[in-house]
PDB file of C-alpha atoms in Angstrom:
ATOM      1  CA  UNK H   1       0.000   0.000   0.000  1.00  0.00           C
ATOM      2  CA  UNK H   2       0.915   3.510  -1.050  1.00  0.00           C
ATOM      3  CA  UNK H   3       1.430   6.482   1.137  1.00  0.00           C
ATOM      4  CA  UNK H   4       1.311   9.333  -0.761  1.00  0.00           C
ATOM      5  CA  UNK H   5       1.872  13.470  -0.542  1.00  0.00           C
ATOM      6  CA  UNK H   6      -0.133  15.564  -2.978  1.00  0.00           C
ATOM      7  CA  UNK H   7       0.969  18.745  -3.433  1.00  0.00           C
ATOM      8  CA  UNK H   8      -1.260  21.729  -4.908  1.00  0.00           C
ATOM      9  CA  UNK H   9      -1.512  25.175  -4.001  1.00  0.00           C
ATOM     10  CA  UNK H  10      -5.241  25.679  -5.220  1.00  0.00           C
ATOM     11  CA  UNK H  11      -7.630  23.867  -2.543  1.00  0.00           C
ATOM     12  CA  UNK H  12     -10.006  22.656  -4.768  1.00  0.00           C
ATOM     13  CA  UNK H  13      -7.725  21.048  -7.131  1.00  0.00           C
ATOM     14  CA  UNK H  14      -5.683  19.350  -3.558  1.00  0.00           C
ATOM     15  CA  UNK H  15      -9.071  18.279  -2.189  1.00  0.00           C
ATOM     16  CA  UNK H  16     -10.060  16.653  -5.638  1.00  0.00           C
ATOM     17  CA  UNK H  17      -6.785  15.121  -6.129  1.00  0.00           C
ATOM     18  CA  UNK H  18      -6.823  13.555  -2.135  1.00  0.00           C
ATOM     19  CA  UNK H  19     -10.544  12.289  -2.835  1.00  0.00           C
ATOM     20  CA  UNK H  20      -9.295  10.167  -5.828  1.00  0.00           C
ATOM     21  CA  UNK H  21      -6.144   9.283  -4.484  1.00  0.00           C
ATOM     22  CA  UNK H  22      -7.814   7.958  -1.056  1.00  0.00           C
ATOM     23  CA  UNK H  23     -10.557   5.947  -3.021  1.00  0.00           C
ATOM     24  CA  UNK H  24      -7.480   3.981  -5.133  1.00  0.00           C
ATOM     25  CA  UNK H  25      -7.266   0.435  -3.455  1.00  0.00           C
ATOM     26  CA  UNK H  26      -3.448   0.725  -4.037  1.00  0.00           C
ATOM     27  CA  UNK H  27      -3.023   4.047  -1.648  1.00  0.00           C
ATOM     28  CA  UNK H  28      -2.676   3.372   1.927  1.00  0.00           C
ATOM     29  CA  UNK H  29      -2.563   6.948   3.082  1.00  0.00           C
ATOM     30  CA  UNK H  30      -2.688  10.318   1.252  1.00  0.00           C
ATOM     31  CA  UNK H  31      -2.013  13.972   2.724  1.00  0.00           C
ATOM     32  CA  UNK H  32      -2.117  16.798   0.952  1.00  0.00           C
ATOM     33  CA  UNK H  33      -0.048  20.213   1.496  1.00  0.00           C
ATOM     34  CA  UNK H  34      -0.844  23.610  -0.381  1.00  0.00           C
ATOM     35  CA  UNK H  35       3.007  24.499  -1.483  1.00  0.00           C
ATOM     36  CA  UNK H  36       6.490  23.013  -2.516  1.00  0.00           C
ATOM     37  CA  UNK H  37       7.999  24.477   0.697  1.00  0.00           C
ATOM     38  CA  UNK H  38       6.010  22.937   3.584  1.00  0.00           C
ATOM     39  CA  UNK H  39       6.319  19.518   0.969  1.00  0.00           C
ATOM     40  CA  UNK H  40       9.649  19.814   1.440  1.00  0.00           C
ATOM     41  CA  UNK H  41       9.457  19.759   4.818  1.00  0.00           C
ATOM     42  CA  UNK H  42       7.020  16.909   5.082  1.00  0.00           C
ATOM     43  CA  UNK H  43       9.388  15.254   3.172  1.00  0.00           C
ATOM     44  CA  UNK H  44      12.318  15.733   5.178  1.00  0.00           C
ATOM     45  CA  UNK H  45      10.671  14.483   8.161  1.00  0.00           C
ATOM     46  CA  UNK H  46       9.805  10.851   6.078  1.00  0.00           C
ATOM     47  CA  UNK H  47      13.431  10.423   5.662  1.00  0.00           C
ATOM     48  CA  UNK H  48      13.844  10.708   8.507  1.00  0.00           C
ATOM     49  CA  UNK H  49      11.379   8.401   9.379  1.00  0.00           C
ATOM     50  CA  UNK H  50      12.833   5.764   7.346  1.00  0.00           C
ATOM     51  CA  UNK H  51      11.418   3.996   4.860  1.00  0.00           C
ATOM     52  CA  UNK H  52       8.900   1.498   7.255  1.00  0.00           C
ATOM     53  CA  UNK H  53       7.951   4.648   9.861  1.00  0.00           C
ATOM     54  CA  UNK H  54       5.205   5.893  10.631  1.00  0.00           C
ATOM     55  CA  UNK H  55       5.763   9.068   8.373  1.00  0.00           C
ATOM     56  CA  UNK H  56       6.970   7.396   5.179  1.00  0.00           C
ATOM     57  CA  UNK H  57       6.225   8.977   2.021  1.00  0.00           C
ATOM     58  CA  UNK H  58       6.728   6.807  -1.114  1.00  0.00           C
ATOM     59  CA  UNK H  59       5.305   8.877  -3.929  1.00  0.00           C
ATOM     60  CA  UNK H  60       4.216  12.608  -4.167  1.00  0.00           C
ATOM     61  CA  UNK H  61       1.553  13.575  -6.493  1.00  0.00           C
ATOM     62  CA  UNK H  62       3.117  17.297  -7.416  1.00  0.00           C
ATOM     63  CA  UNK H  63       1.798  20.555  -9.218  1.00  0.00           C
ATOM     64  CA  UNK H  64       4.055  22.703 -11.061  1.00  0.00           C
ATOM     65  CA  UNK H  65       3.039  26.271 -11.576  1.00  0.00           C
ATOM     66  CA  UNK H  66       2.946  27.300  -7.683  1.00  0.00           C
ATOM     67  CA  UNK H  67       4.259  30.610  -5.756  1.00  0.00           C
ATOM     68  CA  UNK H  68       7.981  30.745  -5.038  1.00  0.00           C
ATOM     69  CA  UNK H  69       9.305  27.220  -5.013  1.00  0.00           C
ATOM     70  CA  UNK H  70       7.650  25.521  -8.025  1.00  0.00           C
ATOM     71  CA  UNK H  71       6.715  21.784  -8.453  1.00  0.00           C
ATOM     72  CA  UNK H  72       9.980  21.300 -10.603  1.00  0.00           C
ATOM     73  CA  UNK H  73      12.370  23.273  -8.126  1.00  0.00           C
ATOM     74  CA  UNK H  74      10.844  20.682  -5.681  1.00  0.00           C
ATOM     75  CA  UNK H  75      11.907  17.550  -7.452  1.00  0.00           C
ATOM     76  CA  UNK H  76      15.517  19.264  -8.415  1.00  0.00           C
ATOM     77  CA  UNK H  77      15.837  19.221  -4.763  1.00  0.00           C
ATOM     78  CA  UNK H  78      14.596  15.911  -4.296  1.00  0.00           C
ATOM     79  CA  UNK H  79      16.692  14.100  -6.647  1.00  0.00           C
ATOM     80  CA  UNK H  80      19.829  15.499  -4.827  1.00  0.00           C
ATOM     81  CA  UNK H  81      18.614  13.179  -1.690  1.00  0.00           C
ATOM     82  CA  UNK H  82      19.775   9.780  -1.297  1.00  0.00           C
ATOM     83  CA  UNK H  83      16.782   7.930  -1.531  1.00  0.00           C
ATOM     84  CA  UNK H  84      14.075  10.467  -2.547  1.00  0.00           C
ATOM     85  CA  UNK H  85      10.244   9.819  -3.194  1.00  0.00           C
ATOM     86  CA  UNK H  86       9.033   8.964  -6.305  1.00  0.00           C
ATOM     87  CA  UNK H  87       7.665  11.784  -8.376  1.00  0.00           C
ATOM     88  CA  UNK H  88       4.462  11.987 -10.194  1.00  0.00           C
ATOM     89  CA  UNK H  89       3.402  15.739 -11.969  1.00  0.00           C
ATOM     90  CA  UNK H  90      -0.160  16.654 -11.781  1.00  0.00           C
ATOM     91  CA  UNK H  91      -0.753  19.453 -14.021  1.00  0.00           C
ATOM     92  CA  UNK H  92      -2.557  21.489 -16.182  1.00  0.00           C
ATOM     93  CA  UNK H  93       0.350  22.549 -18.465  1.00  0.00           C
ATOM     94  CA  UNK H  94       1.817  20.163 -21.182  1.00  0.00           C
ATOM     95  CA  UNK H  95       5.240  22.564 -21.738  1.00  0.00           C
ATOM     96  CA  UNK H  96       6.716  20.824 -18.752  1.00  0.00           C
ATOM     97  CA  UNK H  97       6.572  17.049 -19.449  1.00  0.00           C
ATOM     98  CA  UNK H  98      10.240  17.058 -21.022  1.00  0.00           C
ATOM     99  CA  UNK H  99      11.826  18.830 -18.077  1.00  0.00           C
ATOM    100  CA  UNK H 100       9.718  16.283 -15.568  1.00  0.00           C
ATOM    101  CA  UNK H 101      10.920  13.255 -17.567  1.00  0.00           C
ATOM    102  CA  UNK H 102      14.666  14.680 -17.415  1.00  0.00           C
ATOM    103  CA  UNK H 103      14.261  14.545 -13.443  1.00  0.00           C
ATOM    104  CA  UNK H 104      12.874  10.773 -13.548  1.00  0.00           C
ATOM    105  CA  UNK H 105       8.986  11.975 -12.983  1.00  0.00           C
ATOM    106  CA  UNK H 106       6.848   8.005 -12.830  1.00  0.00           C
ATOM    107  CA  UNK H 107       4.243   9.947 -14.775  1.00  0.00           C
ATOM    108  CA  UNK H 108       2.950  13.116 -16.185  1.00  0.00           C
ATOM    109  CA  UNK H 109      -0.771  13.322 -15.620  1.00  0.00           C
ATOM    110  CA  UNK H 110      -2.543  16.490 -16.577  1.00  0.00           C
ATOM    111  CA  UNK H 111      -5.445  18.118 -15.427  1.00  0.00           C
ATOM    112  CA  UNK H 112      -8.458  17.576 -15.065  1.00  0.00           C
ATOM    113  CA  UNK H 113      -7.257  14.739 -13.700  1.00  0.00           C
ATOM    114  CA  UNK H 114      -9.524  11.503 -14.723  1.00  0.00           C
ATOM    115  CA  UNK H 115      -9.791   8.493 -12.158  1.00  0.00           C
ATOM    116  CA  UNK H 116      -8.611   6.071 -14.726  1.00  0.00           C
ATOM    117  CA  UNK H 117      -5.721   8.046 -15.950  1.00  0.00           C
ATOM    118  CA  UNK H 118      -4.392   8.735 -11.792  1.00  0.00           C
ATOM    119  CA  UNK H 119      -5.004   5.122 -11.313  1.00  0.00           C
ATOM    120  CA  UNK H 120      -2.402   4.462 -14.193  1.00  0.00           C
ATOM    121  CA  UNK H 121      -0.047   6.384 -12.447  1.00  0.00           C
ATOM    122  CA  UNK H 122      -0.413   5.127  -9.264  1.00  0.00           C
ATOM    123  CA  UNK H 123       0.030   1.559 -10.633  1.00  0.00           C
ATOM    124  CA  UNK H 124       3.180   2.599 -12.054  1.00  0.00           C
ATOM    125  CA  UNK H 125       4.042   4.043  -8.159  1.00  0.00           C
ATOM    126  CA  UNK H 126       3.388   0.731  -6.860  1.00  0.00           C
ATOM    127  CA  UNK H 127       5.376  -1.303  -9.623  1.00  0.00           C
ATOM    128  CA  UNK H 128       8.364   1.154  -9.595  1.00  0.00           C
ATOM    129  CA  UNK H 129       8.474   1.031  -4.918  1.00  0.00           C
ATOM    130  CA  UNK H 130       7.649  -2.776  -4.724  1.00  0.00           C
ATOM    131  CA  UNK H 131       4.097  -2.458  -2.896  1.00  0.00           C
ATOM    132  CA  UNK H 132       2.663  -4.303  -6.516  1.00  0.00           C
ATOM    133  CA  UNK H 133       3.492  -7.215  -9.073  1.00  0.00           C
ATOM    134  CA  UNK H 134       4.381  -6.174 -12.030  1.00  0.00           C
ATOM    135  CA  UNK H 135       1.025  -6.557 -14.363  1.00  0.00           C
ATOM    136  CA  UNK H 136       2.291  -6.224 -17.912  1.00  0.00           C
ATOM    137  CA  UNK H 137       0.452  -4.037 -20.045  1.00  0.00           C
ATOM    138  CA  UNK H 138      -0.418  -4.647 -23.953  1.00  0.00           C
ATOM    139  CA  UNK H 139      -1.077  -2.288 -26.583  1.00  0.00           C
ATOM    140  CA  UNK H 140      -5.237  -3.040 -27.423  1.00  0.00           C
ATOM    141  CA  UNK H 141      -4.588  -2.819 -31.165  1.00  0.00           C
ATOM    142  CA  UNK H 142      -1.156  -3.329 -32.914  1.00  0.00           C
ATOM    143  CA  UNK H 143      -1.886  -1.046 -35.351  1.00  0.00           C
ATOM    144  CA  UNK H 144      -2.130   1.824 -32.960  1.00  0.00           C
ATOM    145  CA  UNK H 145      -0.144   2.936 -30.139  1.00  0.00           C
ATOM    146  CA  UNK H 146      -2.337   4.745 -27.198  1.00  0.00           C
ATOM    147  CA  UNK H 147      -0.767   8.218 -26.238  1.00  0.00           C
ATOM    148  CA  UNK H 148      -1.766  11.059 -23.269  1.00  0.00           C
ATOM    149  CA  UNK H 149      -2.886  14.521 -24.783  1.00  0.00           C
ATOM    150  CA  UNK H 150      -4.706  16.904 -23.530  1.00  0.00           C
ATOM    151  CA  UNK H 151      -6.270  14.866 -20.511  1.00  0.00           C
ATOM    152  CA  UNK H 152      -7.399  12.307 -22.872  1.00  0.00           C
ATOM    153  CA  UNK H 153      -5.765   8.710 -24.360  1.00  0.00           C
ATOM    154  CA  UNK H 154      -5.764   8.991 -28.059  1.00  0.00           C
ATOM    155  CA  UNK H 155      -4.731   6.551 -30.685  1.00  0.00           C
ATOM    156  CA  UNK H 156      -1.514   7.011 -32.914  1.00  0.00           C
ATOM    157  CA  UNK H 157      -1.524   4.905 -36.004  1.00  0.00           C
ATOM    158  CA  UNK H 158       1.809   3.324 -36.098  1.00  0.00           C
ATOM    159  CA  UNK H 159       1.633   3.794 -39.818  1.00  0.00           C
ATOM    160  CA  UNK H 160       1.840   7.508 -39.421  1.00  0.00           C
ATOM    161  CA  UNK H 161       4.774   7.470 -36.964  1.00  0.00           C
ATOM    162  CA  UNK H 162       7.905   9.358 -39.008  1.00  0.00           C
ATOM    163  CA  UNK H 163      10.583   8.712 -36.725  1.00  0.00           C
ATOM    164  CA  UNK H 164      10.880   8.093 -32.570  1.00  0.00           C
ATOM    165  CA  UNK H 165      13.720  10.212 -30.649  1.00  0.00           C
ATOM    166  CA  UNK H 166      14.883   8.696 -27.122  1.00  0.00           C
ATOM    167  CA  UNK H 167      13.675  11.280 -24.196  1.00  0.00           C
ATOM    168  CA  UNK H 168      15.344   9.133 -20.900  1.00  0.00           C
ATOM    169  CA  UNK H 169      13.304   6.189 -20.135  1.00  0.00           C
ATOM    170  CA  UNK H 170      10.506   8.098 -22.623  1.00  0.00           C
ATOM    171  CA  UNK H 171      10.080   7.743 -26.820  1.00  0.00           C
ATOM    172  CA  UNK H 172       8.688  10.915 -28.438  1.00  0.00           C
ATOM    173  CA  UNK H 173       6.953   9.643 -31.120  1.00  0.00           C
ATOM    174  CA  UNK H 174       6.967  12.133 -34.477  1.00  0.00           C
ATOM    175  CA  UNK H 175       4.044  12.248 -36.725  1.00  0.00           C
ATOM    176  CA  UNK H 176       3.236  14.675 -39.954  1.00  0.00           C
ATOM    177  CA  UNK H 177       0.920  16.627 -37.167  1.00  0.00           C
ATOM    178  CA  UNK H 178       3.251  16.940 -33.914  1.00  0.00           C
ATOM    179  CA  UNK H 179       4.370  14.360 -31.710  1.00  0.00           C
ATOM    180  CA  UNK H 180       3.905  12.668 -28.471  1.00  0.00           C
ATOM    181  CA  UNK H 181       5.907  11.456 -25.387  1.00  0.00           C
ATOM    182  CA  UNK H 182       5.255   7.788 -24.338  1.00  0.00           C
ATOM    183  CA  UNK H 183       6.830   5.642 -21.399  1.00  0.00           C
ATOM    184  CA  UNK H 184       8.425   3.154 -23.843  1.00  0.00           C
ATOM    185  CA  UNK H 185      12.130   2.158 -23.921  1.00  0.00           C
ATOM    186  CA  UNK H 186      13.077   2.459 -27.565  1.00  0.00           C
ATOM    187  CA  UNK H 187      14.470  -0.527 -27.613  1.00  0.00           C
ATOM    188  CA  UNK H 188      11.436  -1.713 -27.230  1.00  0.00           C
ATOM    189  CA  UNK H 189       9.559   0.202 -29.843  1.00  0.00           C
ATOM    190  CA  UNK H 190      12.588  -1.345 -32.537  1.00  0.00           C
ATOM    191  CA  UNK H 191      11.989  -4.890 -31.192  1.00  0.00           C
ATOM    192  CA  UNK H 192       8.109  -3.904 -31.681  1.00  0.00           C
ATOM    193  CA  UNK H 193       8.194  -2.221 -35.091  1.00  0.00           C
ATOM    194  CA  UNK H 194      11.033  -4.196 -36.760  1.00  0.00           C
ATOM    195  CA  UNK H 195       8.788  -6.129 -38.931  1.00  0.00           C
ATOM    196  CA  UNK H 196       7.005  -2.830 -40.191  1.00  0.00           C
ATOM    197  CA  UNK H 197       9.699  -1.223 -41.709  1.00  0.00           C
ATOM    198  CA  UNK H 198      11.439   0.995 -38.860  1.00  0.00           C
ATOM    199  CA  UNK H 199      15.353   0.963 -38.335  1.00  0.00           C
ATOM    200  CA  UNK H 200      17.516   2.235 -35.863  1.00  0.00           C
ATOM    201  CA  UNK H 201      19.477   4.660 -37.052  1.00  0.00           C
ATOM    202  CA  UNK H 202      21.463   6.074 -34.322  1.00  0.00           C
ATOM    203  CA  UNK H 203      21.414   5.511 -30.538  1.00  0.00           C
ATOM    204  CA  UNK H 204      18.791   8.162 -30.045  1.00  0.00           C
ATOM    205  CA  UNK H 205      16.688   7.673 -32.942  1.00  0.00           C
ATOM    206  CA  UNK H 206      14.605   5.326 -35.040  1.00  0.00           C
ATOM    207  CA  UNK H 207      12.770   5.973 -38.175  1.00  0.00           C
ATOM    208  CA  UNK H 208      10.400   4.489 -40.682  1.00  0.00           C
ATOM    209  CA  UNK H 209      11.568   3.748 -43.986  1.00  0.00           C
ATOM    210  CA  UNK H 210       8.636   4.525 -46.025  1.00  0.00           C
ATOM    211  CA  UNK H 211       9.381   8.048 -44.575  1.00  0.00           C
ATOM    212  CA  UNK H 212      12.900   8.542 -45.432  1.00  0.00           C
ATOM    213  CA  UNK H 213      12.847  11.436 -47.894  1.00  0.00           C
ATOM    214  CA  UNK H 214      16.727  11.623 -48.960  1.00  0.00           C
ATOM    215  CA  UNK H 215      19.733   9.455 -47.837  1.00  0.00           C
ATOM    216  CA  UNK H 216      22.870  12.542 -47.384  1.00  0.00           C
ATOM    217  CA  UNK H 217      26.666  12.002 -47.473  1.00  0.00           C
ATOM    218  CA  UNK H 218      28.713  14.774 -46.299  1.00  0.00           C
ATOM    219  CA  UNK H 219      32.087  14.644 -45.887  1.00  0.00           C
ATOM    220  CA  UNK H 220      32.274  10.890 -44.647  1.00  0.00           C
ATOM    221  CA  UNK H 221      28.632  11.564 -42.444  1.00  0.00           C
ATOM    222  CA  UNK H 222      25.398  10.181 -43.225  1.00  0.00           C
ATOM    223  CA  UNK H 223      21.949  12.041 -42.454  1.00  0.00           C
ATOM    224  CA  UNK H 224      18.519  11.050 -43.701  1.00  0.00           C
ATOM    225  CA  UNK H 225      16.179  13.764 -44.144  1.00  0.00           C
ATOM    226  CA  UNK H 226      12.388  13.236 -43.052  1.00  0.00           C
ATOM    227  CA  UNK H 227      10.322  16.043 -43.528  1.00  0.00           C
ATOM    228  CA  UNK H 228      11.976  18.829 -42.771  1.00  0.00           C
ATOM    229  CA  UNK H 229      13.968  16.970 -39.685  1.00  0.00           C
ATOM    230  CA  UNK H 230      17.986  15.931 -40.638  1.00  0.00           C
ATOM    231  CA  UNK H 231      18.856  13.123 -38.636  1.00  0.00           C
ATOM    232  CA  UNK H 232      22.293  11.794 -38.336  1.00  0.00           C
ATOM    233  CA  UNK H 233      23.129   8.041 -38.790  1.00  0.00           C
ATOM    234  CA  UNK H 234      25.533   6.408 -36.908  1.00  0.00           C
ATOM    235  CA  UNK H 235      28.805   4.626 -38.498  1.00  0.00           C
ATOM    236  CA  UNK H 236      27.601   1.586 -37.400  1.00  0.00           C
ATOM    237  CA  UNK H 237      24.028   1.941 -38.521  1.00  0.00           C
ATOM    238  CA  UNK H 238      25.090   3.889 -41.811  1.00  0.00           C
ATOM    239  CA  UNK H 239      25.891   0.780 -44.045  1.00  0.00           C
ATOM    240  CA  UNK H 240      23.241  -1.580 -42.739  1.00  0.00           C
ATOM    241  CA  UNK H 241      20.653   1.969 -43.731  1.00  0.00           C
ATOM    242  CA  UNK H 242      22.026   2.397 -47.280  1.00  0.00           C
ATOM    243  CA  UNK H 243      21.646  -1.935 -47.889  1.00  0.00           C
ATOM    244  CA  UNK H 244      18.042  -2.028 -46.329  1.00  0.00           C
ATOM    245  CA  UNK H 245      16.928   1.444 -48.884  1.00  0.00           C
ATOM    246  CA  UNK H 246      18.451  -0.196 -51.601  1.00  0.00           C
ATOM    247  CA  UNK H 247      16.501  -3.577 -51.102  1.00  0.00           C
ATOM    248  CA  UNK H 248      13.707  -1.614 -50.786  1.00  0.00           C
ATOM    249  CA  UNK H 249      14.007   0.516 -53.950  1.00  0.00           C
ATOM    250  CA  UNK H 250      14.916  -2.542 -55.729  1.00  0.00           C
ATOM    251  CA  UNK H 251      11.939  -4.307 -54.540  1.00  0.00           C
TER     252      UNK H 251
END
């Protein structure tokens, strides 16, 4: 079981926030403090609690747009201590999730927050502190890949996917209309997609071939251009690329 902080500095959004969180069979306890401050205090006195006391904290549920020290200041500080919390951002802005996946956020919910998408994240609390088996998860349709915008879980075709760039343990996925940021190794998107034309290309990058616009040579580099985006290739990618275009021109 869970014990959780949530951290908001509008009431109503806190008191919302603590309802769902205390009606989520996974969370033991859940407090709730109205800035980044008095969380940080809170938190200080779980560590020293220890990790089984009676003021543990194992995951705090954290704003970012709050007066003086901010939800992202907070979890700077935080991943300075030895064995810190785990993170979760609850929030109503989308120009942050980069910066909270740099600092090793669990998840990125935004508001307004929907019971099935906190219950995701707390899940993913409970898998990543040990209070849950691991339940795999599957993707409901092969063809599509589900992805968090705007509050709501869409679904990406995979057919539409240009190219997927490594953001820490998160894929942005690229698309002729923006792009998205999923919790997916991309390893694991290459072992996925292999069979549907996409190649890795580079350590931080994997594309689709059916998107590759030009093949570049510059000076001993190679680049492939998709869209209007210039990726690099790696040396060791570069020749395995050029055989696997020309197979598929030829075919």
């Amino acid at each position: 079981m869970l014990r959780a902080l949530a951290v908001d500095d509008e009431r109503p959004s806190l008191e919302e926030l603590l309802y769902l969180l205390n009606a989520d069979p996974q969370i033991g306890r859940a407090e709730g403090v109205g800035d980044a401050t008095e969380a940080l205090r809170r938190i200080n006195r779980a560590l020293q609690s220890g990790p089984d006391g009676p003021d543990a904290i194992d995951v705090v549920f954290l704003d970012i747009h709050m007066p003086g020290l901010d939800g992202l200041d907070l979890a700077r500080l935080l991943s300075g201590f030895a064995e810190p919390p785990l993170i979760v951002f609850v929030t109503a802005h989308e120009d942050f999730a980069v910066q909270a996946f740099d600092l090793k956020a669990v998840d990125y919910v935004l508001k307004p927050v929907r019971k099935e998408r906190l219950a995701e994240a707390v899940r993913r609390s409970a898998q990543l502190s040990g209070a849950a088996p691991r339940i795999p998860v599957s993707e409901p349709d092969p063809d599509h890949i589900p992805v968090e915008l705007g509050g709501v879980t869409r679904f990406v075709a995979v057919e539409d996917i240009t190219h997927v760039e490594v953001r820490g343990d998160y894929a942005r996925l690229h698309t002729g209309k923006g792009s998205h940021l999923v919790r997916i190794p991309l390893s694991t998107l290459e072992e996925r997609w292999r069979s549907r034309g996409f190649v890795r290309i580079h350590r931080r990058h994997l594309v689709a071939l059916r998107h590759i616009g030009e093949l570049r040579l510059d000076a001993g580099t190679v680049s492939v251009l998709i869209g209007t985006d210039e990726l690099q290739v790696s040396r060791r990618h570069a020749r395995e690329l050029r055989e696997m275009l020309t197979r598929r021109t030829a075919g």
